[in-house]
PDB file of C-alpha atoms in Angstrom:
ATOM      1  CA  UNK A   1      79.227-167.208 107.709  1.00 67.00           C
ATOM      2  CA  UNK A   2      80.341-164.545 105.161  1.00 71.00           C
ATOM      3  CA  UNK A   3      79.737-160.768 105.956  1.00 72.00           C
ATOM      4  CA  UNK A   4      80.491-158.966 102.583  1.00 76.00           C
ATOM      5  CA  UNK A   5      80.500-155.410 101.378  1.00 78.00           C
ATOM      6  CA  UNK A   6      80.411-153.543  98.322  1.00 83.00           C
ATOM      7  CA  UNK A   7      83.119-150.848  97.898  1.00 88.00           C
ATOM      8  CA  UNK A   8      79.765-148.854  97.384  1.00 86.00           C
ATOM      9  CA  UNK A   9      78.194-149.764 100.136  1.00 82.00           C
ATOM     10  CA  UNK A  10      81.313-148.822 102.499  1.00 83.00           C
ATOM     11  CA  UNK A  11      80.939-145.361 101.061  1.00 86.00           C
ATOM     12  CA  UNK A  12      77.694-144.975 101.605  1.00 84.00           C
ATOM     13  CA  UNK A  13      77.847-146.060 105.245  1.00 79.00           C
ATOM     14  CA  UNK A  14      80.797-143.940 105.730  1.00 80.00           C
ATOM     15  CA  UNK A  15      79.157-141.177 104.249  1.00 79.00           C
ATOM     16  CA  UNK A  16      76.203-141.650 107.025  1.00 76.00           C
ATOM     17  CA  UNK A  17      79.274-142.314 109.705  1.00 73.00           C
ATOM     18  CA  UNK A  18      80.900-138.992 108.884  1.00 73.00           C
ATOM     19  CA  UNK A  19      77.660-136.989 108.622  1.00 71.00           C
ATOM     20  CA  UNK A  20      77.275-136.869 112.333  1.00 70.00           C
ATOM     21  CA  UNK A  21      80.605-136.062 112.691  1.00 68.00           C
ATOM     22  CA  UNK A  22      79.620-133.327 114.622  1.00 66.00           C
ATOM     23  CA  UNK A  23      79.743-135.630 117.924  1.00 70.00           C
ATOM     24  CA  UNK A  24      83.209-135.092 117.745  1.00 80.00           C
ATOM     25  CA  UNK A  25      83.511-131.506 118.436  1.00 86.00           C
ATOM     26  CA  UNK A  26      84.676-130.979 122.640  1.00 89.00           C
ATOM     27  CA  UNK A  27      86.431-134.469 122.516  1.00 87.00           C
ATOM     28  CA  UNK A  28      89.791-134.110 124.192  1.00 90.00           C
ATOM     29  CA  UNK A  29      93.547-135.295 122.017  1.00 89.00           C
ATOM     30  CA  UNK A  30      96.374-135.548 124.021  1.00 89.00           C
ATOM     31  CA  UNK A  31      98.627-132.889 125.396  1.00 92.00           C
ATOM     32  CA  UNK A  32     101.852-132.048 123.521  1.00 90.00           C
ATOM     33  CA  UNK A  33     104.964-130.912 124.742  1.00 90.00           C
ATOM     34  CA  UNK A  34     108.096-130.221 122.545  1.00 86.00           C
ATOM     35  CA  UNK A  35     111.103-128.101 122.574  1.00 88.00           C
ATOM     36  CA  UNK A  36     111.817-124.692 121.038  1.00 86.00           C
ATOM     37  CA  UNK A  37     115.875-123.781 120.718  1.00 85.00           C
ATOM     38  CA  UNK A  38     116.456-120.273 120.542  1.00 81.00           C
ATOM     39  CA  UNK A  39     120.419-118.994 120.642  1.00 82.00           C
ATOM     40  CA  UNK A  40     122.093-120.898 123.736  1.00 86.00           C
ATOM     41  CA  UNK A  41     119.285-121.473 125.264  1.00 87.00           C
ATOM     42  CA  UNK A  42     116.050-123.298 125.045  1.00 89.00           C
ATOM     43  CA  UNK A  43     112.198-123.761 125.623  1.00 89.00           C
ATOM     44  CA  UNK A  44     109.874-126.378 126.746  1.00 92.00           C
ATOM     45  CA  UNK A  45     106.587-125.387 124.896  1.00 90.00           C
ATOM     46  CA  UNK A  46     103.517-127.186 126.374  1.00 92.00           C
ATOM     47  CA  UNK A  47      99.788-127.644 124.451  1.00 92.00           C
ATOM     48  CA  UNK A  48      97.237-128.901 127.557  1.00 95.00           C
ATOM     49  CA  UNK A  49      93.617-129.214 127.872  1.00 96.00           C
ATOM     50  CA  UNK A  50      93.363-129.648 123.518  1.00 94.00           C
ATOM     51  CA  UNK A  51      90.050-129.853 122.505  1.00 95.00           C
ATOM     52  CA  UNK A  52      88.275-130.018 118.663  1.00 93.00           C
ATOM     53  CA  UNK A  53      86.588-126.788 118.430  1.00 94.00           C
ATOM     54  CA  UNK A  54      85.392-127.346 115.191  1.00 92.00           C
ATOM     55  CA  UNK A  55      85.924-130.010 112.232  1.00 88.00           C
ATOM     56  CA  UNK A  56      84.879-130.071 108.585  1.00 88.00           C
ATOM     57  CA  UNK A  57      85.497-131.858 105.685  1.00 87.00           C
ATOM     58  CA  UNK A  58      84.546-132.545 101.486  1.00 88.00           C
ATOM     59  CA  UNK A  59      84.593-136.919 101.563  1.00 88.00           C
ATOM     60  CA  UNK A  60      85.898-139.487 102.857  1.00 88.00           C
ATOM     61  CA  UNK A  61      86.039-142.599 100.570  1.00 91.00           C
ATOM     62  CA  UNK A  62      86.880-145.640 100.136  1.00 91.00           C
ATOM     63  CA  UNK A  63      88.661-148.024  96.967  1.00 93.00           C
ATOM     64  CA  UNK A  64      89.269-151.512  97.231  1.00 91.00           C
ATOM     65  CA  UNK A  65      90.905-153.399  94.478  1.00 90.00           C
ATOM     66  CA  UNK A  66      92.024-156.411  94.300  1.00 88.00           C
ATOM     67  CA  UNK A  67      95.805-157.042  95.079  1.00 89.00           C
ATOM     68  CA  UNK A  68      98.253-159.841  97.178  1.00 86.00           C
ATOM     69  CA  UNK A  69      98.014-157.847 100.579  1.00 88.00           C
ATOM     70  CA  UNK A  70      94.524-157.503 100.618  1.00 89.00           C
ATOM     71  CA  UNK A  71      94.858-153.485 101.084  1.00 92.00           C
ATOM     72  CA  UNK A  72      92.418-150.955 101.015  1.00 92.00           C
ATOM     73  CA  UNK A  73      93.149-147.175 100.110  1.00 94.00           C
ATOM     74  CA  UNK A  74      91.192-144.416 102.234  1.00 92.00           C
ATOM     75  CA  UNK A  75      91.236-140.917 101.319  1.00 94.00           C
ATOM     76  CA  UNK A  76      90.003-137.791 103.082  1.00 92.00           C
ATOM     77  CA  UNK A  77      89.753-134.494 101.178  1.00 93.00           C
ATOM     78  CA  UNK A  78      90.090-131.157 102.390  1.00 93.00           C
ATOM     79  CA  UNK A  79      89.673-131.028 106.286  1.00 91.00           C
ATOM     80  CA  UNK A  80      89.753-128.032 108.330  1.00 92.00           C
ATOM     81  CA  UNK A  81      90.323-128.360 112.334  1.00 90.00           C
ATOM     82  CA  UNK A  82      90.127-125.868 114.581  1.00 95.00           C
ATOM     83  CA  UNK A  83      92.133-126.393 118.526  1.00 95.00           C
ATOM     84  CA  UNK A  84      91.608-125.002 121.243  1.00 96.00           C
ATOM     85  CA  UNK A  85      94.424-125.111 124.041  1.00 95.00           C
ATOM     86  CA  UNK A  86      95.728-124.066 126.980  1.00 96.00           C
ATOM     87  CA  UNK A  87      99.558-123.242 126.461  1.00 92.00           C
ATOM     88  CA  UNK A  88     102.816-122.666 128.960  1.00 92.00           C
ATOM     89  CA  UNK A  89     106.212-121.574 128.148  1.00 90.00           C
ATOM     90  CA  UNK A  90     109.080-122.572 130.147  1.00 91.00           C
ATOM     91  CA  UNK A  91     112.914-121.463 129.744  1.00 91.00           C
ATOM     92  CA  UNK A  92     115.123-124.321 130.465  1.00 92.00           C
ATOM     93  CA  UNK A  93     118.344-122.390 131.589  1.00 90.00           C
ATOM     94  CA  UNK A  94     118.668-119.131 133.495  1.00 90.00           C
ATOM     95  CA  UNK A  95     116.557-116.696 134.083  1.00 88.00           C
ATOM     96  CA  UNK A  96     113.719-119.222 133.273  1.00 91.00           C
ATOM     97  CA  UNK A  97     111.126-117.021 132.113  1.00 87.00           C
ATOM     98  CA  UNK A  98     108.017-118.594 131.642  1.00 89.00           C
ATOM     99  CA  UNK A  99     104.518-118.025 130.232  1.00 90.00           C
ATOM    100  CA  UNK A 100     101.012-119.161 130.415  1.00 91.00           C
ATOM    101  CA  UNK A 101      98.069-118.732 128.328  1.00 91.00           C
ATOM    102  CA  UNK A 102      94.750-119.879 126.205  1.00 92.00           C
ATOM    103  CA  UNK A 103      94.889-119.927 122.386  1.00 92.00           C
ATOM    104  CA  UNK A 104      93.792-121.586 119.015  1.00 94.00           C
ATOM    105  CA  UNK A 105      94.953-123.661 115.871  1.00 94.00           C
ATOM    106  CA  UNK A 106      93.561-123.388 112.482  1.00 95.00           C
ATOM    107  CA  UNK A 107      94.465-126.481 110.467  1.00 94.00           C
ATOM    108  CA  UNK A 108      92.834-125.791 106.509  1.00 94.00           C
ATOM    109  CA  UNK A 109      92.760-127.716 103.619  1.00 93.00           C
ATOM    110  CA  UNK A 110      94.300-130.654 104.934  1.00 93.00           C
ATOM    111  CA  UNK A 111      94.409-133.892 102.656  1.00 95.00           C
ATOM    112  CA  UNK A 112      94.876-137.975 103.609  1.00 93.00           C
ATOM    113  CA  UNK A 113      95.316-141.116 101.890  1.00 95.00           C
ATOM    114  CA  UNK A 114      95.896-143.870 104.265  1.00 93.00           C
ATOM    115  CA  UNK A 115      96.761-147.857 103.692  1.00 94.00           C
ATOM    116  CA  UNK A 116      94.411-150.237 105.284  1.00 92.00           C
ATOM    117  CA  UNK A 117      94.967-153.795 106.544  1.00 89.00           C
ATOM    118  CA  UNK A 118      93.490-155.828 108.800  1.00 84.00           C
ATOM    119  CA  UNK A 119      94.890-158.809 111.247  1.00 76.00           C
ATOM    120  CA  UNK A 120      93.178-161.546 112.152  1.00 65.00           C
ATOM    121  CA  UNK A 121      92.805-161.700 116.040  1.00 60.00           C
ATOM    122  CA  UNK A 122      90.705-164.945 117.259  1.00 55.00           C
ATOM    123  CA  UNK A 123      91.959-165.292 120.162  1.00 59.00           C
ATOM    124  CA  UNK A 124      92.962-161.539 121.520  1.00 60.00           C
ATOM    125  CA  UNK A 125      89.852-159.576 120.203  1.00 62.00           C
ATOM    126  CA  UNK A 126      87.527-162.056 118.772  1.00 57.00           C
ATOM    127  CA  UNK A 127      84.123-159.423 118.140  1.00 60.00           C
ATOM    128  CA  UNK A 128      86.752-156.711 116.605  1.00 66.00           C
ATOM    129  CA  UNK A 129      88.385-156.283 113.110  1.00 70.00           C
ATOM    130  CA  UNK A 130      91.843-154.953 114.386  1.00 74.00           C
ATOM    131  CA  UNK A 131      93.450-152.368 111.543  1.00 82.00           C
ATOM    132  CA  UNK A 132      96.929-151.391 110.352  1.00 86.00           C
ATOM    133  CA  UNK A 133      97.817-148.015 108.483  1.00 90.00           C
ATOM    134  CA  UNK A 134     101.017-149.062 107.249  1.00 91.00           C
ATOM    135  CA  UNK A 135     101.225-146.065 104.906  1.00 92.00           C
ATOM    136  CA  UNK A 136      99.806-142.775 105.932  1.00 92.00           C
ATOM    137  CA  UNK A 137     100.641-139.124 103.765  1.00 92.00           C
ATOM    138  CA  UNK A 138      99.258-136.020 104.930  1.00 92.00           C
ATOM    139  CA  UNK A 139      99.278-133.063 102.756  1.00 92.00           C
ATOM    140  CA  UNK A 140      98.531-129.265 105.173  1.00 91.00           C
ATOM    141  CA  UNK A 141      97.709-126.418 103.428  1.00 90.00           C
ATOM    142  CA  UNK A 142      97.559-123.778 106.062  1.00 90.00           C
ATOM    143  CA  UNK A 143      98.556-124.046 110.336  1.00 91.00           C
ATOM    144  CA  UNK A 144      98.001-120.619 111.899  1.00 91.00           C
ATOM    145  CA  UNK A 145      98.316-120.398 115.596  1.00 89.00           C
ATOM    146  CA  UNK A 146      96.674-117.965 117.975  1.00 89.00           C
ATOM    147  CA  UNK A 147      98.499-117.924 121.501  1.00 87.00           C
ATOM    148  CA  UNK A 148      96.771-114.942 123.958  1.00 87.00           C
ATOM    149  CA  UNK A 149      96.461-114.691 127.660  1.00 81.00           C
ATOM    150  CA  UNK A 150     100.030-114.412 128.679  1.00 76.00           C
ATOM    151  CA  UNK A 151     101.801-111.241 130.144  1.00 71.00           C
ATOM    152  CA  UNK A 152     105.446-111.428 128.391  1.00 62.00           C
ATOM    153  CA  UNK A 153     106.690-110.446 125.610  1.00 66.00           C
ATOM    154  CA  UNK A 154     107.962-114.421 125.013  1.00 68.00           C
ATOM    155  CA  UNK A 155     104.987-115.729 123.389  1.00 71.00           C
ATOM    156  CA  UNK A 156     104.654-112.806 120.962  1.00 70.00           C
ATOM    157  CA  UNK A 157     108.540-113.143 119.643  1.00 73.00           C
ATOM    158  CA  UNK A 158     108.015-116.692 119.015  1.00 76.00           C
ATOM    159  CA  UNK A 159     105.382-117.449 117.169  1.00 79.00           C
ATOM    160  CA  UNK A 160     107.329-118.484 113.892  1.00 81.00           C
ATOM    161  CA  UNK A 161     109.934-120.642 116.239  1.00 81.00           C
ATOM    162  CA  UNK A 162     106.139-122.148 117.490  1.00 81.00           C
ATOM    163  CA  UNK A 163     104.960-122.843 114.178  1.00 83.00           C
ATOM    164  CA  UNK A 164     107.932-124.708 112.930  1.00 83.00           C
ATOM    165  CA  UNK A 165     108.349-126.788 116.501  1.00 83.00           C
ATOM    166  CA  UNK A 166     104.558-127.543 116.161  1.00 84.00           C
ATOM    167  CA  UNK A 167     103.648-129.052 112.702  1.00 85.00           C
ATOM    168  CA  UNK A 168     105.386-132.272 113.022  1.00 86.00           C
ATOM    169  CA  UNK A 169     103.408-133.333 116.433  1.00 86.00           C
ATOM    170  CA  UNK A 170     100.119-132.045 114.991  1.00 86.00           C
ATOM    171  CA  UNK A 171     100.325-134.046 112.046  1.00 88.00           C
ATOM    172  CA  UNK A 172     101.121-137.242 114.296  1.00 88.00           C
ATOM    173  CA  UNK A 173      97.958-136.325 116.530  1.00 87.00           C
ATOM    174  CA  UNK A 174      95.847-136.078 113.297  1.00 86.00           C
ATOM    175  CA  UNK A 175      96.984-139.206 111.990  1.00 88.00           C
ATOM    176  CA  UNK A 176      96.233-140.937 115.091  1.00 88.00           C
ATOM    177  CA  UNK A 177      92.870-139.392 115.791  1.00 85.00           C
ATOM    178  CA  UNK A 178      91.938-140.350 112.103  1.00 85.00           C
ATOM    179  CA  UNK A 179      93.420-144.213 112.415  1.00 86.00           C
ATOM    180  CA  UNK A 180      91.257-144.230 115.677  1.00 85.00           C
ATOM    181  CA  UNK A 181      88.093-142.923 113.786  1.00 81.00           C
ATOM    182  CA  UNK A 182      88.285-145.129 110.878  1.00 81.00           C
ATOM    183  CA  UNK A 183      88.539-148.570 113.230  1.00 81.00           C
ATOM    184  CA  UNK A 184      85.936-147.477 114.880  1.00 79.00           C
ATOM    185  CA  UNK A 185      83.835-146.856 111.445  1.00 76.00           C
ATOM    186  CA  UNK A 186      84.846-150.224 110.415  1.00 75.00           C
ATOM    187  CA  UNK A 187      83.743-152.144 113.405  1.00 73.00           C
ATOM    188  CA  UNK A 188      80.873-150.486 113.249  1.00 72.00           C
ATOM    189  CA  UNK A 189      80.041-151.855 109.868  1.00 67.00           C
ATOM    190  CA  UNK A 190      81.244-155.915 110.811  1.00 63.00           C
ATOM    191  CA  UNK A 191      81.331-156.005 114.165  1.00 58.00           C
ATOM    192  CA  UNK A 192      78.882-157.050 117.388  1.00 50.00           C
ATOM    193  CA  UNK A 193      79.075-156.081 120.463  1.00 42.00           C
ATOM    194  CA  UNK A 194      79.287-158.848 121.686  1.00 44.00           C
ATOM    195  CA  UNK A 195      81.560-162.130 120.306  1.00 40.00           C
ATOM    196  CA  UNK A 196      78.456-164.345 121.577  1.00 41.00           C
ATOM    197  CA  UNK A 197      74.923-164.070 121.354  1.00 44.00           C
ATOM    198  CA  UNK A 198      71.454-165.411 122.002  1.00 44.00           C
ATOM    199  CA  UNK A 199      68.740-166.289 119.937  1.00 42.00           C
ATOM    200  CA  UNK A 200      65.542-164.469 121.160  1.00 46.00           C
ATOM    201  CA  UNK A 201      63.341-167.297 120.589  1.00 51.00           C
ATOM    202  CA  UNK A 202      65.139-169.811 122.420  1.00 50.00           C
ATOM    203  CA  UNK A 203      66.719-169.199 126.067  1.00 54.00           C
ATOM    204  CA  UNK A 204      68.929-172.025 125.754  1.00 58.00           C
ATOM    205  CA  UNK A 205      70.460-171.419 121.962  1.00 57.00           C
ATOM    206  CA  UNK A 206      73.860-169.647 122.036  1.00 58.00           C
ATOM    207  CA  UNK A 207      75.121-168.308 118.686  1.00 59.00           C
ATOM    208  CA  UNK A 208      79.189-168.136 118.441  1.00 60.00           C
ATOM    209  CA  UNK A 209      80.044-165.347 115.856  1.00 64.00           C
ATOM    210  CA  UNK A 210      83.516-164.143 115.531  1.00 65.00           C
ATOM    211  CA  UNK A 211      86.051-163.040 113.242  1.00 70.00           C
ATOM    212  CA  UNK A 212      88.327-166.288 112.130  1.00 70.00           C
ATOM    213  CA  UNK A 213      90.137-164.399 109.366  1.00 73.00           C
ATOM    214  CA  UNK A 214      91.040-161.428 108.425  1.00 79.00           C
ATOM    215  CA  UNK A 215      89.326-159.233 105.419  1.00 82.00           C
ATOM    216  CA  UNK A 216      90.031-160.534 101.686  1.00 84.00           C
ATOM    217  CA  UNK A 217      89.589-157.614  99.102  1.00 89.00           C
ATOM    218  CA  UNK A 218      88.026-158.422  95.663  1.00 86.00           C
ATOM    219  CA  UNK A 219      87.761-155.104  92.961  1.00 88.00           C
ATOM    220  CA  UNK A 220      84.849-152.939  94.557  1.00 88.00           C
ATOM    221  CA  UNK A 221      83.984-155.522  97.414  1.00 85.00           C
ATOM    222  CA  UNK A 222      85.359-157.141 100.596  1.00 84.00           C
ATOM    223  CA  UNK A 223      84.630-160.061 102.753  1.00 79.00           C
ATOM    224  CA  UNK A 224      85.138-161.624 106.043  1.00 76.00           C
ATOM    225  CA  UNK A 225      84.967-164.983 107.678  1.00 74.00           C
ATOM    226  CA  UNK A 226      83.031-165.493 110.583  1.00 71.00           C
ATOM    227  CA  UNK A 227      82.698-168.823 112.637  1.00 68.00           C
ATOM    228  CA  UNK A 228      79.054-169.091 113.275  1.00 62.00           C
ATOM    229  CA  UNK A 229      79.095-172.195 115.053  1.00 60.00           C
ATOM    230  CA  UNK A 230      75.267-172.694 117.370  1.00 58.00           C
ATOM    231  CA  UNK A 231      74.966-174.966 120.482  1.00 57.00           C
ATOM    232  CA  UNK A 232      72.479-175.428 123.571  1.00 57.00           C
ATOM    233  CA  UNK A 233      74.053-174.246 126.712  1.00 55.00           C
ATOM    234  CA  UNK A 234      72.162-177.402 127.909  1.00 58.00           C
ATOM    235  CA  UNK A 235      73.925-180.397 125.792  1.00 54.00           C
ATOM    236  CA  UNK A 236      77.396-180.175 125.236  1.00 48.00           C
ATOM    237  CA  UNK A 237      77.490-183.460 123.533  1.00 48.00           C
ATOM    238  CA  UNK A 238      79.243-183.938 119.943  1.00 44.00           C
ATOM    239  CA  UNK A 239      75.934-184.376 118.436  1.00 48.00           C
ATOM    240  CA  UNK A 240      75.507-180.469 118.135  1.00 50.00           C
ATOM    241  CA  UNK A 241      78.963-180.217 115.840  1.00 52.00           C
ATOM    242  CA  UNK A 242      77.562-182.427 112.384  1.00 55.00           C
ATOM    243  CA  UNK A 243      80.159-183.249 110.130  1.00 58.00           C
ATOM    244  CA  UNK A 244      78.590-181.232 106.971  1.00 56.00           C
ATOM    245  CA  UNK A 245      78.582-178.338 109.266  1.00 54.00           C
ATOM    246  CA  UNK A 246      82.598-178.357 109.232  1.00 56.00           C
ATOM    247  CA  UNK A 247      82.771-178.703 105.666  1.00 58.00           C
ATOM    248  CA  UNK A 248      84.617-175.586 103.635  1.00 59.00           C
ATOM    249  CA  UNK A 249      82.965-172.548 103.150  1.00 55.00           C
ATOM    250  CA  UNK A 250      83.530-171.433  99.378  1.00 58.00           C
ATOM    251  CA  UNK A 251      83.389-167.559  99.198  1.00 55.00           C
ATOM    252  CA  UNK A 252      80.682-165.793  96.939  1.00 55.00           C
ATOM    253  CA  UNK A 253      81.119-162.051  94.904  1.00 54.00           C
ATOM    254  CA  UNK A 254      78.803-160.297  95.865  1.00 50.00           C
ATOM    255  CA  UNK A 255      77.603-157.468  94.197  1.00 48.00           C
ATOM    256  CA  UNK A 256      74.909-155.668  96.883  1.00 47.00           C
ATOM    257  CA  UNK A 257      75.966-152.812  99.233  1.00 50.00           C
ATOM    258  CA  UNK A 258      76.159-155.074 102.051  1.00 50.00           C
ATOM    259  CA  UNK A 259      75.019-158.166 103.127  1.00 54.00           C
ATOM    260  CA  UNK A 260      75.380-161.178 105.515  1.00 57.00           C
ATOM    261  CA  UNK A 261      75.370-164.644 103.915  1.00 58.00           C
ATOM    262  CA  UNK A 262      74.707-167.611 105.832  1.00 63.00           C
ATOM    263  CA  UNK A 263      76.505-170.792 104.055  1.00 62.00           C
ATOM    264  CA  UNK A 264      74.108-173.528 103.634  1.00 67.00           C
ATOM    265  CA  UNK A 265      76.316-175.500 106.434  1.00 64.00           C
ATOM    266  CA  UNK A 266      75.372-172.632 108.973  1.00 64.00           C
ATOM    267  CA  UNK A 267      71.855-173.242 108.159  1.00 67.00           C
ATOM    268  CA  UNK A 268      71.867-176.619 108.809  1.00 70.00           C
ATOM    269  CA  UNK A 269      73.905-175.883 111.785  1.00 68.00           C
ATOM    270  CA  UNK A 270      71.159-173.322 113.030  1.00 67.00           C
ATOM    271  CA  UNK A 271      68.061-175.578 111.644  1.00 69.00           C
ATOM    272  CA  UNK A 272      69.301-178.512 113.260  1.00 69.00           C
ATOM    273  CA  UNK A 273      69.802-177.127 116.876  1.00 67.00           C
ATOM    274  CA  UNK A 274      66.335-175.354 116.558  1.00 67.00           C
ATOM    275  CA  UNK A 275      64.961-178.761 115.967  1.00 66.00           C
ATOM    276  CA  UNK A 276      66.573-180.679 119.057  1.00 64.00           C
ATOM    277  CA  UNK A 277      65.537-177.881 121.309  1.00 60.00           C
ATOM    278  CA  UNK A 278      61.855-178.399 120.038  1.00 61.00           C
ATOM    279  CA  UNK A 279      62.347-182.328 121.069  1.00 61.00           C
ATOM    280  CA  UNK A 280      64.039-181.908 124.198  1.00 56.00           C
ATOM    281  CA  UNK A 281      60.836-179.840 125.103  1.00 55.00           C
ATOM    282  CA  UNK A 282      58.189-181.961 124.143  1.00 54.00           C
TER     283      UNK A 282
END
């Protein structure tokens, strides 16, 4: 079988996906801890407990054109984060001063444009399209930081040395919390959750769907490969593997949003199980 999608239809699903975005507000990224040199001596700053307070955005979209490494371009126009944290201070040499708190980051007008291939993974993670970013440039517009709670004057002196230390990490925690958003948008779109499943109308009928190949990009559309293959969990004999149902698959353009096209061999396939399991119950 062929699952294909317009470059159309991705954005339109995305821009469902993205519109309850909201369900990512109070999800946790991981804690940060980096080092802050001031004179001879030197801090470890610490971000814990960092939680999305609040996200928004203008698009995200999607091109695909055709070209040898089957890449798609995503890009993600102005998005504005806002952290919340819990924060400590700790000096590393004598009298090592330290400081706790609670604060905030405002991230605004942040822009993305991210490289997107896929890997074919039969074996490993047969149900899943597994993604690689290998290009990914973020523009920031604006970080302001907003460290309270803490009784020193430490906190208050450094908040420029803070803001320079803490850019670099923030960006990497972006990018991965975006990479991690986008695989899950795209699995959503091709994927099952489950690599094999089972015809409702017969007990016995077991369809094998999973990703043989990974995704070919035509201009405005992409396709995958799936295998498709049906057999009775009863008979395990040859008979259920015909030899037109092996025959190459010869990739259509499509030009709907999205679609799932059963090759005329997977039909057969599917047509001539369904027919056996009618006999064998007679």
């Amino acid at each position: 079988m062929i699952a294909c999608g317009t470059e159309k239809g991705f954005n339109k699903y995305l821009d469902k996906y993205v519109t309850n975005y909201k369900y990512i507000i109070g999800l946790k990224l991981p804690d940060q801890t980096f080092s802050i040199k001031l004179g001879a001596t030197s801090f470890d700053f610490s971000l814990k407990d960092i939680t999305i307070a609040d996200f928004d955005f203008d698009s995200v979209t999607m091109s695909f054109r055709e070209n040898a490494a089957n890449m798609v371009i995503a890009n993600i126009k102005n998005a504005s984060f806002a952290l919340s944290l819990q924060w400590r201070i700790q000096q590393t040499t004598y009298p090592y001063i330290n400081d706790k708190g609670s604060g905030n980051i405002y991230i605004t007008d942040m822009n993305a444009q991210l490289q997107i291939l896929t890997e074919c993974t039969y074996d490993k993670c047969p149900n899943q399209i597994v993604q690689q970013f290998p290009s990914f440039k973020v523009s920031i517009d604006s970080i302001r930081v907003q460290l309270t709670g803490g009784e020193s004057w430490i906190y208050q002196s450094m908040i420029n040395l803070v803001l320079d230390s803490i850019k670099e990490p923030l960006v990497k925690m972006i990018q991965e919390f975006t990479k991690d958003e986008i695989s899950d948008a795209l699995n959503q779109i091709f994927s099952h959750s489950k690599p094999v499943k089972q015809f409702q109308s017969f007990t016995d009928v077991i369809k094998d769907e999973r990703f043989v190949n990974k995704w070919e990009i035509g201009n405005g559309f992409s396709y995958f490969k799936l295998s498709g293959y049906t057999w009775s969990t009863l008979n395990y004999y040859d008979e259920f593997i015909q030899k037109q149902m092996l025959d190459k698959i010869i990739p259509n353009k499509y030009n709907r949003d999205l679609q799932i096209a059963i090759d005329v061999q997977g039909f057969n396939n599917v047509f001539y199980i369904s027919q056996i399991q009618r006999l064998l119950f007679q």
